[in-house]
Amino acid sequence: MALIVQKYGGTSVKDLDRIRAVADRIAASHRAGDQVVVVVSARGGVTNRLIADAKALHPEPDDRELDVLLSIGEQETIALATIALHALGVPAVSRTGGQAGIFTDSVHTKARITEIRGGDVREQLEAGKVVIVAGFQGVDGHGFTTTLGRGGSDLSAIALAAALKADLCQIYTDVDGVYTADPRIVPDAKKIPEIIYEEMLELASLGSKVMQSRAVEFANKYNVPFEVRSSFNNNPGTIVKAETSTLEDVLVRGVACDKNQTKVVVSDIPDQPGAAAKVFRSLAEAKVNVDMIVQNVGRQGIANLTFTVPADDAYRADRAVNECLAKLGAGSVSRTDRIAKVSIVGVGMQSHSGVASLMFSTLAEHGINIQMISTSEIKISVAISLDQADDAVRVLHSAFELNK
Ligand code: ASP
Ligand code: MG
């Protein structure tokens, strides 16, 4: 008898037919004799709708109230999925994040899990029941509901799998696994059978959007192997773990594209020690995740700073920088929303040369202008115009022969 954690995302539980299909799948695992903990997301579109409602009332809704609001999306799904299992004669109970003992800090809308006590999940499993847990939510020390950041149900599932020492963790979604590029952009993209956490992290955080990146970070830290697979078919998915057998020969594993970036340009700040520090400290205090950074060093004692932030943080970033500039008594801010970040990812590039030059020359040959560049040991990213993003992904995918 195995303990399995299965996570179903928003598209997998979008409507009642999908919830019935998911219930069938859960029932099959339960009948096979396994103990099954299921983590579900809100039904597709629900979280976005709730956020839009809040924003229609206030441009920057209070984070604590947002959490109270957003957590209802997952609560709807746990009850419906449990009821669907009952209809199949499968014993099941639902638990909110708090009832499943998922404790977090108090940073509303971006809370971090501090501890998973599990509530009565183990007892319910021992009693033969499927336990359906609301993803994305937890409780803080005051007993207030928190949420774990967009896409946070993935984190709930990985963290529960770690806490319960599950034998298997399956992330069910609407794609068959992790591809060498988004198949909607590159029709001959290939499914990757096995990938390591670091590569998955880059592909996930760079907008392949298969999974929340914090969930992959958590899996890496606590070594929780998992499988990403589709709830719409029975195809094998992608196994994500610490090592793969095919590491040696793969130079670039995939091409990722993030279209949800905003470029912020801070102009005319004093070119002296501490200016950049002040700008980035104010961004950190506003809890903005800054990504690529470029500084153009100044003429006449003046410098420009350019950086990218997730589009969702653009408003906060703008305000934080403006406040900072007011204190500095210099500079101005402007924002460009129509940019994309395109990256090539692979552990193999650590030990090979020529990867960057092939990337840049390929883009140049296709008339794609690079606005910013950033690198890490296993990836190279460029910021380019949003209009050219799909083209860039396609030409890079074939330049690195990922379709072979
Ligand atoms: N419902 C939340 C969201 O849309 C969490 C999730 O789906 O994982 O971000
Ligand atoms: Mg999701």
Coordinates of C-alpha atoms and ligand atoms in Angstrom, one line a residue:
M1 CA 0.0 0.0 0.0
A2 CA 1.5 3.3 -1.1
L3 CA 0.7 6.8 0.1
I4 CA 0.1 9.0 -2.9
V5 CA -0.3 12.8 -3.0
Q6 CA -2.1 13.9 -6.2
K7 CA -2.6 17.5 -7.1
Y8 CA -5.1 18.7 -9.6
G9 CA -4.8 22.2 -11.0
G10 CA -7.5 24.7 -12.1
T11 CA -8.2 23.3 -15.6
S12 CA -8.4 19.8 -14.3
V13 CA -11.3 20.7 -12.0
K14 CA -12.8 23.5 -14.2
D15 CA -16.3 22.3 -14.4
L16 CA -18.5 19.5 -13.0
D17 CA -17.6 17.1 -15.8
R18 CA -13.9 17.6 -15.1
I19 CA -14.5 17.2 -11.4
R20 CA -16.3 13.9 -12.1
A21 CA -13.3 12.8 -14.3
V22 CA -10.9 13.6 -11.5
A23 CA -13.1 11.8 -9.0
D24 CA -12.9 8.7 -11.3
R25 CA -9.1 8.9 -11.3
I26 CA -8.9 9.3 -7.5
A27 CA -11.4 6.4 -7.1
A28 CA -9.2 4.1 -9.2
S29 CA -6.1 4.8 -7.0
H30 CA -8.2 4.3 -3.9
R31 CA -9.6 1.0 -5.2
A32 CA -6.1 -0.1 -6.0
G33 CA -5.5 0.0 -2.3
D34 CA -3.5 3.1 -2.0
Q35 CA -3.9 5.9 0.5
V36 CA -4.7 9.0 -1.4
V37 CA -4.3 12.7 -0.4
V38 CA -5.6 15.0 -3.0
V39 CA -4.7 18.7 -3.2
V40 CA -6.9 20.8 -5.5
S41 CA -6.7 24.3 -6.9
A42 CA -9.6 26.7 -7.4
R43 CA -11.6 26.0 -10.6
G44 CA -10.0 27.5 -13.6
G45 CA -10.6 31.3 -13.8
V46 CA -12.1 31.6 -10.3
T47 CA -9.0 33.1 -8.6
N48 CA -8.6 35.6 -11.4
R49 CA -12.2 36.6 -11.2
L50 CA -12.0 37.1 -7.4
I51 CA -8.9 39.3 -7.9
A52 CA -10.6 41.3 -10.6
D53 CA -13.6 41.9 -8.3
A54 CA -11.4 43.2 -5.5
K55 CA -9.5 45.4 -7.9
A56 CA -12.7 46.8 -9.3
L57 CA -13.4 48.1 -5.8
H58 CA -9.8 49.3 -5.0
P59 CA -6.7 49.6 -7.1
E60 CA -4.6 47.9 -4.4
P61 CA -6.8 45.7 -2.2
D62 CA -5.6 44.9 1.3
D63 CA -3.6 41.7 1.3
R64 CA -5.2 40.2 4.3
E65 CA -8.7 40.7 2.8
L66 CA -7.5 39.3 -0.5
D67 CA -6.5 36.1 1.3
V68 CA -9.9 35.8 2.9
L69 CA -11.4 36.2 -0.6
L70 CA -9.1 34.1 -2.6
S71 CA -9.1 31.1 -0.3
I72 CA -12.8 30.5 -1.1
G73 CA -11.8 29.3 -4.6
E74 CA -10.1 26.2 -3.3
Q75 CA -12.8 25.6 -0.7
E76 CA -15.4 25.4 -3.4
T77 CA -13.3 22.7 -5.1
I78 CA -12.6 20.5 -2.1
A79 CA -16.2 20.3 -1.2
L80 CA -17.3 19.5 -4.8
A81 CA -14.6 16.9 -5.4
T82 CA -15.4 15.2 -2.1
I83 CA -19.1 15.2 -3.0
A84 CA -18.2 13.7 -6.4
L85 CA -16.3 10.9 -4.7
H86 CA -19.2 10.2 -2.4
A87 CA -21.4 9.8 -5.5
L88 CA -19.0 7.1 -6.6
G89 CA -19.2 5.4 -3.2
V90 CA -15.7 6.4 -2.2
P91 CA -15.3 7.5 1.4
A92 CA -13.7 11.0 1.4
V93 CA -13.4 14.1 3.5
S94 CA -12.4 17.6 2.7
R95 CA -10.0 19.7 4.8
T96 CA -9.1 23.4 4.4
G97 CA -5.4 24.3 4.6
G98 CA -5.7 25.2 8.2
Q99 CA -7.6 22.0 9.1
A100 CA -4.7 20.1 7.4
G101 CA -2.3 21.9 9.7
I102 CA -0.6 23.9 7.1
F103 CA 1.0 26.8 9.1
T104 CA 2.5 29.8 7.5
D105 CA 4.0 33.2 8.3
S106 CA 1.8 36.2 8.1
V107 CA 2.9 37.7 4.8
H108 CA -0.5 37.7 3.2
T109 CA -0.8 36.7 -0.5
K110 CA 2.8 35.4 -0.4
A111 CA 3.0 33.5 2.8
R112 CA 5.7 30.9 3.5
I113 CA 5.0 27.6 5.0
T114 CA 6.6 27.3 8.4
E115 CA 5.3 23.9 9.5
I116 CA 2.9 21.2 8.4
R117 CA 1.4 19.4 11.3
G118 CA -1.1 17.5 9.1
G119 CA -4.2 17.9 11.3
D120 CA -6.1 14.6 11.3
V121 CA -5.1 13.7 7.7
R122 CA -3.2 10.5 8.8
E123 CA -6.1 9.3 10.9
Q124 CA -8.5 9.9 8.1
L125 CA -6.3 7.9 5.7
E126 CA -6.0 5.1 8.3
A127 CA -9.8 5.0 8.4
G128 CA -9.7 4.3 4.7
K129 CA -10.8 7.8 3.5
V130 CA -9.5 9.9 0.7
V131 CA -8.5 13.3 2.1
I132 CA -9.1 16.3 -0.2
V133 CA -7.1 19.3 0.9
A134 CA -7.5 22.9 -0.3
G135 CA -4.3 24.0 -2.0
F136 CA -2.8 27.5 -2.0
Q137 CA -3.9 28.3 1.6
G138 CA -2.7 28.0 5.1
V139 CA -3.1 29.7 8.5
D140 CA -0.8 32.0 10.4
G141 CA -0.1 32.1 14.1
H142 CA -3.3 34.2 14.6
G143 CA -5.4 31.6 12.9
F144 CA -5.9 34.0 10.0
T145 CA -6.1 32.5 6.5
T146 CA -3.1 33.1 4.3
T147 CA -2.3 32.2 0.7
L148 CA 1.0 31.0 -0.8
G149 CA 1.3 33.1 -3.9
R150 CA -0.2 32.4 -7.3
G151 CA 0.0 28.8 -8.4
G152 CA 0.5 27.9 -4.7
S153 CA -1.4 24.7 -4.8
D154 CA 1.7 23.1 -6.2
L155 CA 3.6 24.1 -3.1
S156 CA 0.8 22.7 -0.9
A157 CA 1.1 19.4 -2.7
I158 CA 4.9 19.1 -2.6
A159 CA 5.0 20.2 1.1
L160 CA 2.3 17.8 2.1
A161 CA 4.1 15.0 0.2
A162 CA 7.3 15.8 2.2
A163 CA 5.5 16.1 5.5
L164 CA 3.5 12.9 5.1
K165 CA 6.6 11.1 3.6
A166 CA 4.5 10.1 0.6
D167 CA 5.7 7.4 -1.7
L168 CA 4.6 9.3 -4.8
C169 CA 3.7 12.8 -5.7
Q170 CA 1.8 13.4 -8.9
I171 CA 1.1 16.9 -10.2
Y172 CA -1.9 16.6 -12.6
T173 CA -2.3 19.4 -15.0
D174 CA -3.5 20.1 -18.6
V175 CA -0.2 19.3 -20.3
D176 CA 1.5 15.9 -20.6
G177 CA 4.6 17.1 -18.8
V178 CA 7.5 19.4 -19.4
Y179 CA 8.4 20.2 -23.0
T180 CA 11.5 21.5 -24.6
A181 CA 9.4 24.6 -25.3
D182 CA 5.7 25.6 -25.1
P183 CA 4.1 23.3 -27.7
R184 CA 1.6 26.1 -28.5
I185 CA 4.5 28.2 -29.8
V186 CA 6.7 25.3 -31.1
P187 CA 4.5 22.5 -32.5
D188 CA 7.4 20.1 -32.7
A189 CA 8.5 20.6 -29.1
K190 CA 9.3 17.3 -27.4
K191 CA 8.3 16.0 -24.0
I192 CA 11.2 15.6 -21.6
P193 CA 11.0 12.2 -19.8
E194 CA 13.3 13.2 -16.9
I195 CA 14.6 16.5 -15.7
I196 CA 16.5 17.7 -12.7
Y197 CA 15.1 20.1 -10.1
E198 CA 17.4 23.0 -11.1
E199 CA 16.4 22.8 -14.8
M200 CA 12.7 22.5 -13.9
L201 CA 13.1 25.4 -11.6
E202 CA 14.4 27.6 -14.4
L203 CA 11.8 26.3 -16.9
A204 CA 9.0 26.8 -14.3
S205 CA 10.1 30.2 -13.1
L206 CA 10.7 31.4 -16.7
G207 CA 7.1 31.1 -17.7
S208 CA 6.7 27.6 -19.0
K209 CA 4.0 27.9 -16.3
V210 CA 3.8 24.1 -15.8
M211 CA 4.4 24.6 -12.1
Q212 CA 4.9 27.3 -9.4
S213 CA 8.6 27.8 -8.9
R214 CA 8.5 27.9 -5.2
A215 CA 7.0 24.4 -5.2
V216 CA 10.0 23.2 -7.3
E217 CA 12.4 25.0 -4.9
F218 CA 10.8 23.2 -2.0
A219 CA 11.0 19.9 -3.8
N220 CA 14.7 20.5 -4.4
K221 CA 15.4 21.5 -0.8
Y222 CA 13.6 18.5 0.7
N223 CA 14.3 16.1 -2.2
V224 CA 10.7 15.3 -3.1
P225 CA 10.7 13.6 -6.5
F226 CA 7.4 14.2 -8.4
E227 CA 5.8 13.5 -11.7
V228 CA 4.1 16.2 -13.8
R229 CA 1.4 14.6 -15.9
S230 CA -2.0 15.2 -17.6
S231 CA -5.4 14.6 -16.0
F232 CA -6.8 14.5 -19.5
N233 CA -5.1 11.2 -20.7
N234 CA -2.9 8.4 -19.4
N235 CA 0.3 9.3 -21.0
P236 CA 3.4 9.1 -18.9
G237 CA 4.6 12.5 -17.7
T238 CA 7.9 14.1 -16.8
I239 CA 9.7 12.9 -13.7
V240 CA 11.4 15.6 -11.8
K241 CA 14.2 14.6 -9.4
A242 CA 17.8 15.2 -8.3
E243 CA 19.6 13.4 -11.1
T244 CA 18.8 12.0 -14.5
S245 CA 20.5 9.3 -16.5
T246 CA 20.8 11.5 -19.6
L247 CA 22.6 14.5 -18.1
E248 CA 25.9 14.2 -19.9
D249 CA 24.8 14.6 -23.5
V250 CA 22.2 17.4 -23.2
L251 CA 23.5 20.9 -23.7
V252 CA 20.3 22.8 -23.6
R253 CA 17.2 21.2 -22.2
G254 CA 14.6 23.7 -23.1
V255 CA 13.6 27.2 -24.2
A256 CA 11.4 29.2 -21.9
C257 CA 9.5 32.4 -22.4
D258 CA 8.0 34.7 -19.8
K259 CA 5.6 37.2 -21.3
N260 CA 4.5 38.5 -17.9
Q261 CA 7.4 41.0 -17.3
T262 CA 7.6 44.7 -17.0
K263 CA 10.7 46.7 -17.6
V264 CA 11.3 49.6 -15.3
V265 CA 13.8 52.3 -16.2
V266 CA 15.1 54.6 -13.4
S267 CA 16.8 57.5 -15.1
D268 CA 19.1 60.3 -13.9
I269 CA 20.0 59.0 -10.5
P270 CA 23.3 60.2 -8.9
D271 CA 26.2 58.0 -10.0
Q272 CA 27.6 57.4 -6.6
P273 CA 27.9 54.6 -4.0
G274 CA 24.6 53.8 -2.4
A275 CA 22.2 55.1 -5.0
A276 CA 21.4 51.6 -6.5
A277 CA 21.4 50.2 -3.0
K278 CA 18.6 52.7 -2.0
V279 CA 16.5 51.9 -5.0
F280 CA 16.7 48.1 -4.5
R281 CA 16.3 48.3 -0.8
S282 CA 13.0 50.2 -1.3
L283 CA 12.0 47.5 -3.8
A284 CA 12.9 44.7 -1.3
E285 CA 10.9 46.5 1.4
A286 CA 7.9 46.6 -1.0
K287 CA 8.4 42.8 -1.5
V288 CA 9.0 43.2 -5.2
N289 CA 11.0 40.4 -6.9
V290 CA 13.5 42.1 -9.2
D291 CA 14.8 39.9 -12.0
M292 CA 17.2 41.2 -14.7
I293 CA 19.2 44.3 -13.8
V294 CA 21.3 46.5 -16.0
Q295 CA 23.1 49.8 -15.0
N296 CA 24.2 52.2 -17.6
V297 CA 26.9 54.2 -16.1
G298 CA 26.6 57.7 -16.3
R299 CA 27.9 60.8 -17.9
Q300 CA 28.2 63.9 -15.8
G301 CA 27.7 61.9 -12.6
I302 CA 24.3 60.5 -13.6
A303 CA 23.3 56.9 -14.1
N304 CA 20.4 54.9 -15.4
L305 CA 19.1 51.6 -13.9
T306 CA 17.0 49.2 -15.8
F307 CA 15.4 46.1 -14.4
T308 CA 12.5 43.8 -14.9
V309 CA 9.8 42.8 -12.4
P310 CA 6.8 40.4 -12.7
A311 CA 4.0 42.4 -14.3
D312 CA 1.9 41.9 -11.1
D313 CA 4.4 43.8 -9.1
A314 CA 4.7 46.7 -11.5
Y315 CA 2.4 49.0 -9.5
R316 CA 4.2 48.3 -6.3
A317 CA 7.6 48.7 -8.0
D318 CA 6.7 52.0 -9.5
R319 CA 5.4 53.4 -6.2
A320 CA 8.4 52.1 -4.2
V321 CA 10.9 53.6 -6.7
N322 CA 9.0 56.9 -6.8
E323 CA 9.1 57.2 -3.0
C324 CA 12.8 56.4 -3.0
L325 CA 13.6 59.0 -5.7
A326 CA 11.7 61.6 -3.7
K327 CA 14.1 61.0 -0.8
L328 CA 17.1 61.0 -3.2
G329 CA 15.8 64.3 -4.6
A330 CA 16.7 63.1 -8.2
G331 CA 15.7 60.8 -11.0
S332 CA 12.6 59.6 -12.7
V333 CA 10.9 56.3 -13.5
S334 CA 9.2 54.9 -16.6
R335 CA 7.7 51.5 -17.4
T336 CA 7.5 49.4 -20.5
D337 CA 5.0 46.6 -20.3
R338 CA 5.6 45.0 -23.8
I339 CA 8.7 43.0 -23.1
A340 CA 9.3 39.3 -22.8
K341 CA 12.1 37.3 -21.3
V342 CA 13.4 34.3 -23.4
S343 CA 15.8 31.8 -21.9
I344 CA 17.7 28.7 -22.8
V345 CA 18.2 26.3 -19.9
G346 CA 20.4 23.2 -19.3
V347 CA 22.9 22.0 -16.8
G348 CA 25.0 20.8 -19.7
M349 CA 26.0 24.4 -20.6
Q350 CA 28.1 24.6 -17.5
S351 CA 30.8 22.5 -19.2
H352 CA 30.5 23.8 -22.8
S353 CA 31.5 27.0 -24.5
G354 CA 29.8 28.6 -27.4
V355 CA 26.2 28.4 -26.1
A356 CA 25.8 32.2 -25.6
S357 CA 27.3 33.0 -29.0
L358 CA 25.0 30.6 -30.8
M359 CA 22.0 32.1 -28.9
F360 CA 22.9 35.7 -29.7
S361 CA 23.9 35.1 -33.3
T362 CA 20.7 33.2 -33.9
L363 CA 18.6 36.1 -32.5
A364 CA 20.7 38.6 -34.6
E365 CA 20.2 36.6 -37.8
H366 CA 16.4 36.9 -37.2
G367 CA 16.5 40.6 -36.5
I368 CA 15.6 40.2 -32.9
N369 CA 17.1 43.0 -30.8
I370 CA 18.4 42.1 -27.3
Q371 CA 17.5 44.7 -24.7
M372 CA 19.0 43.1 -21.6
I373 CA 21.0 39.9 -20.9
S374 CA 21.3 37.9 -17.7
T375 CA 23.0 34.6 -17.0
S376 CA 23.3 31.9 -14.4
E377 CA 25.3 28.6 -14.4
I378 CA 22.5 26.8 -16.2
K379 CA 20.7 29.5 -18.2
I380 CA 21.0 32.5 -20.4
S381 CA 18.1 35.0 -20.6
V382 CA 17.4 37.9 -22.8
A383 CA 14.8 40.6 -22.6
I384 CA 13.3 41.3 -26.0
S385 CA 10.2 43.0 -27.5
L386 CA 7.0 41.0 -26.7
D387 CA 6.1 41.0 -30.4
Q388 CA 9.1 38.9 -31.2
A389 CA 8.9 36.5 -28.3
D390 CA 7.3 33.6 -30.1
D391 CA 9.7 34.0 -33.0
A392 CA 12.7 34.0 -30.7
V393 CA 11.5 30.8 -29.0
R394 CA 11.1 29.0 -32.3
V395 CA 14.4 30.0 -33.8
L396 CA 16.3 29.1 -30.6
H397 CA 14.5 25.8 -30.3
S398 CA 15.7 24.8 -33.8
A399 CA 19.2 26.3 -33.4
F400 CA 19.8 24.1 -30.4
E401 CA 18.2 21.1 -32.2
L402 CA 15.7 20.5 -29.5
N403 CA 13.2 19.0 -32.0
K404 CA 15.6 16.2 -32.8
Ligands
ASP1 N1 -5.9 29.2 -7.3 C1 -4.6 29.7 -7.1 C2 -4.2 30.5 -8.3 O1 -4.9 30.5 -9.3 C3 -3.7 28.7 -6.7 C4 -3.4 27.6 -7.7 O2 -4.1 27.4 -8.7 O3 -2.4 26.8 -7.6 O4 -3.1 31.0 -8.3
MG2 MG -2.0 26.2 -11.1

